[in-house]
């Protein structure tokens, strides 16, 4: 090794690059490789001497790096270093052979990398392709220099080459050494920098998510490959951007920082984003800094806040001012900046990087210098950072954009869309400088159009459910309709019994629109009672006999129930029948079985022959209660047309015919029970009603499936898991419908081979039971999760951001649902109706921003669910609170809830409701409830409570009290004190 000329420390950027190179030596990170074609009479010896001359001229090109057995890494400059030079003659190869060998060489060159302790960290290779055509490859490590230096070196190489060919000596001014920059860094005020960055990143805790990761990314390894995706802006748009920047005294860099911030905001769904930006880092206070060959660039975080109402120009000016302020402290290392922030150690401050190449001399310009006598065409280049995604902006007559991205994390199609969205934002800025940031478009007009999977229009019968079943009784009167244990009813018997009970209810004073509660376990009598209520034009309110008394009492009062239908022997708490409810609330109680003899004397013709008892499709069929965040359940009315639409669609897909038998296993208080109890009867099939004891015993349930040759069963994942764990091996002709809560991938894979078909169903109560149905197959589950299927008939899905704008394909947003299935709103909850049922911005009706549907139905509900017309179909969307993203095939990936709500054993539960119940205990001051999985993978609720007495004393009391108004049984399986936290931290900060 030659004489050591100098030793000094590394710059902060060099330290970072060294760390990532040592961490992943085979990844190609920070390996720089450029390849170009040389045409002309090349003097190879002179060209080689010219490259050696620049190595001798610049100390940094003779530098090696040492980190072992030293307190801190050092760079060592040697007095001399011979540039590795390789030549090869490929003239005998065909052009395809040359291209193949070049591709193989470029890859092997990158794989070879560099020994960081052996200078120079640079090499050149020259392949002769023909007598006057060469391929030149120049490789070096990014530790040596940044992109600013490329043009400087190429100009010097060509100058040395020209001089040598002409037999002249070239004298250039002595270059300033890179050590000058290292000394300058050591003189900067680190305390002032720390103060600045602490203020700039105050209250910032996590990187801005990009939102376009693969559904099941490849595990992160040091060897992840990065790809480049190019996108060129038109000459017109480039000129417009330059003119815009000049007119409003902005830099192009500012425009791109603003556009990138807008894209990130829309992709991440946040109004504050942080991304990295590469700064040139050549301080004007350092003499000759613009001509020093070395690594000056630095990467610093850029934090941008967005307000949808803020004027665009004012916002861009703020970004530019912040950029100027940031430049003063841009010398700080990213490691230091991270340590000064609240971002946890090991978590990156940002995941995307913006690089604006504002070099004084472009590489293209340097290559077009014809004084050398060579025609030089810039070819391909390779460079890779350690960031998942880097956007590089390259100025020119046409602005070029290059995204270097981790292909294990991001699909290529998502990157292509991202670049298109960035161009749309830039175009929007040019078109409307007076707009606010929230008004700028992200999607192209084509992308904003309704997708094909939203084209679900389909005619439905203008009949109510009970009418469809009565029609079926005329077609197949003798066919078995309902089976419950030893009881069997034909369609004719079912129709007659429902008509007789309907007449009896009318005699009891039941009027259309009345709310009739029924508290019955699953039985044949339950089916008869439901249909009888519908035939009177009344609204049924299902109750579960196992519900806590407080919940039952609340529903009876809130729904203004006029009649409670029950039967002796049901497990209904006697408190329901107290004088308080019967008299002060005006609720009558009807025991069906003691009146059975009288009921059988009633007419068997339909009560709906009386005009006043003929409900229309716009009238409500049932009122069902779901969980409420304040401890108060909320009522959801569902219209006849919505129920008919659901059943009509489900008869087609998943599909049910008169030859099918369905086993009903769901409590009637759970809305999905309506599908089980009504669907088979509308198509002429057979309904088998499982008893409560059967449902609780998986062995009995499996026996029922075989005994009745059941071909269709709908159940929650919990029920299907119970069956499988009991040893059930499946049933070849069984169609499995799964819904009510998220279907876990491993359970779905087990169920795939348990029957003829497996369907994943999705839908909130507010959109009538199910809104989507997807047949699952092995290929469907290949991405490691269970997708949500396309919308059912007359249903539309929209994935929107917080401002209710469409998000790009693959980007998370909230699922909004429109169509015939929408409920009119929440019973007596105008505030909540207005919040969750919003005007459909994609519909001609209500697109002016109003909420005609919510308003008209609020009045409708105030009139006791009368027959007032509902809002026009399609004028309203329901915000589900579900966070999803759309996949390439149009299905949805469920990502979680946007609120404090979970689903457990099929029940929708507001955790706030459980917390509200717990804090009613006098010794509980605070409570937070979370969903956790136990070691067996079972989902359970765990409560963290702050108590004023010993936890052990209260455990039994709390387990009794935590029977939420929204659940039929105690939900929380464990109580624990919260983990220790600083005194200033609230419980919800856990």
PDB file of N, CA and C in Angstrom, residues 944-946 976-990:
ATOM      1  N   UNK A 944     -58.607  -2.916  30.841  1.00  0.00           N
ATOM      2  CA  UNK A 944     -57.639  -2.278  31.723  1.00  0.00           C
ATOM      3  C   UNK A 944     -58.411  -1.262  32.557  1.00  0.00           C
ATOM      4  N   UNK A 945     -58.334  -1.380  33.871  1.00  0.00           N
ATOM      5  CA  UNK A 945     -59.148  -0.528  34.734  1.00  0.00           C
ATOM      6  C   UNK A 945     -58.283   0.163  35.774  1.00  0.00           C
ATOM      7  N   UNK A 946     -58.634   1.406  36.083  1.00  0.00           N
ATOM      8  CA  UNK A 946     -58.038   2.151  37.190  1.00  0.00           C
ATOM      9  C   UNK A 946     -59.049   2.131  38.320  1.00  0.00           C
ATOM     10  N   UNK A 976     -57.377  -6.291  34.279  1.00  0.00           N
ATOM     11  CA  UNK A 976     -56.008  -6.066  34.722  1.00  0.00           C
ATOM     12  C   UNK A 976     -55.771  -4.589  34.916  1.00  0.00           C
ATOM     13  N   UNK A 977     -54.889  -4.216  35.854  1.00  0.00           N
ATOM     14  CA  UNK A 977     -54.526  -2.801  35.953  1.00  0.00           C
ATOM     15  C   UNK A 977     -53.743  -2.401  34.713  1.00  0.00           C
ATOM     16  N   UNK A 978     -53.789  -1.140  34.328  1.00  0.00           N
ATOM     17  CA  UNK A 978     -53.011  -0.696  33.171  1.00  0.00           C
ATOM     18  C   UNK A 978     -51.535  -0.747  33.477  1.00  0.00           C
ATOM     19  N   UNK A 979     -50.680  -0.889  32.455  1.00  0.00           N
ATOM     20  CA  UNK A 979     -49.243  -0.882  32.692  1.00  0.00           C
ATOM     21  C   UNK A 979     -48.811   0.468  33.223  1.00  0.00           C
ATOM     22  N   UNK A 980     -47.700   0.515  33.989  1.00  0.00           N
ATOM     23  CA  UNK A 980     -47.238   1.800  34.538  1.00  0.00           C
ATOM     24  C   UNK A 980     -46.968   2.796  33.431  1.00  0.00           C
ATOM     25  N   UNK A 981     -47.388   4.042  33.667  1.00  0.00           N
ATOM     26  CA  UNK A 981     -47.165   5.115  32.705  1.00  0.00           C
ATOM     27  C   UNK A 981     -46.823   6.379  33.463  1.00  0.00           C
ATOM     28  N   UNK A 982     -46.200   7.344  32.788  1.00  0.00           N
ATOM     29  CA  UNK A 982     -45.923   8.607  33.455  1.00  0.00           C
ATOM     30  C   UNK A 982     -47.202   9.228  33.986  1.00  0.00           C
ATOM     31  N   UNK A 983     -47.059   9.992  35.067  1.00  0.00           N
ATOM     32  CA  UNK A 983     -48.235  10.577  35.710  1.00  0.00           C
ATOM     33  C   UNK A 983     -49.021  11.465  34.776  1.00  0.00           C
ATOM     34  N   UNK A 984     -48.356  12.045  33.793  1.00  0.00           N
ATOM     35  CA  UNK A 984     -49.027  12.973  32.885  1.00  0.00           C
ATOM     36  C   UNK A 984     -49.773  12.273  31.778  1.00  0.00           C
ATOM     37  N   UNK A 985     -49.573  10.960  31.639  1.00  0.00           N
ATOM     38  CA  UNK A 985     -50.170  10.232  30.518  1.00  0.00           C
ATOM     39  C   UNK A 985     -51.550   9.732  30.885  1.00  0.00           C
ATOM     40  N   UNK A 986     -52.517   9.918  29.984  1.00  0.00           N
ATOM     41  CA  UNK A 986     -53.867   9.410  30.191  1.00  0.00           C
ATOM     42  C   UNK A 986     -53.928   7.933  29.895  1.00  0.00           C
ATOM     43  N   UNK A 987     -54.986   7.307  30.335  1.00  0.00           N
ATOM     44  CA  UNK A 987     -55.137   5.868  30.122  1.00  0.00           C
ATOM     45  C   UNK A 987     -55.211   5.529  28.655  1.00  0.00           C
ATOM     46  N   UNK A 988     -55.887   6.365  27.860  1.00  0.00           N
ATOM     47  CA  UNK A 988     -56.025   6.070  26.431  1.00  0.00           C
ATOM     48  C   UNK A 988     -54.737   6.324  25.681  1.00  0.00           C
ATOM     49  N   UNK A 989     -53.711   6.810  26.352  1.00  0.00           N
ATOM     50  CA  UNK A 989     -52.411   6.946  25.697  1.00  0.00           C
ATOM     51  C   UNK A 989     -51.615   5.677  25.724  1.00  0.00           C
ATOM     52  N   UNK A 990     -52.179   4.638  26.353  1.00  0.00           N
ATOM     53  CA  UNK A 990     -51.445   3.383  26.460  1.00  0.00           C
ATOM     54  C   UNK A 990     -51.202   2.783  25.098  1.00  0.00           C
TER      55      UNK A 990
END
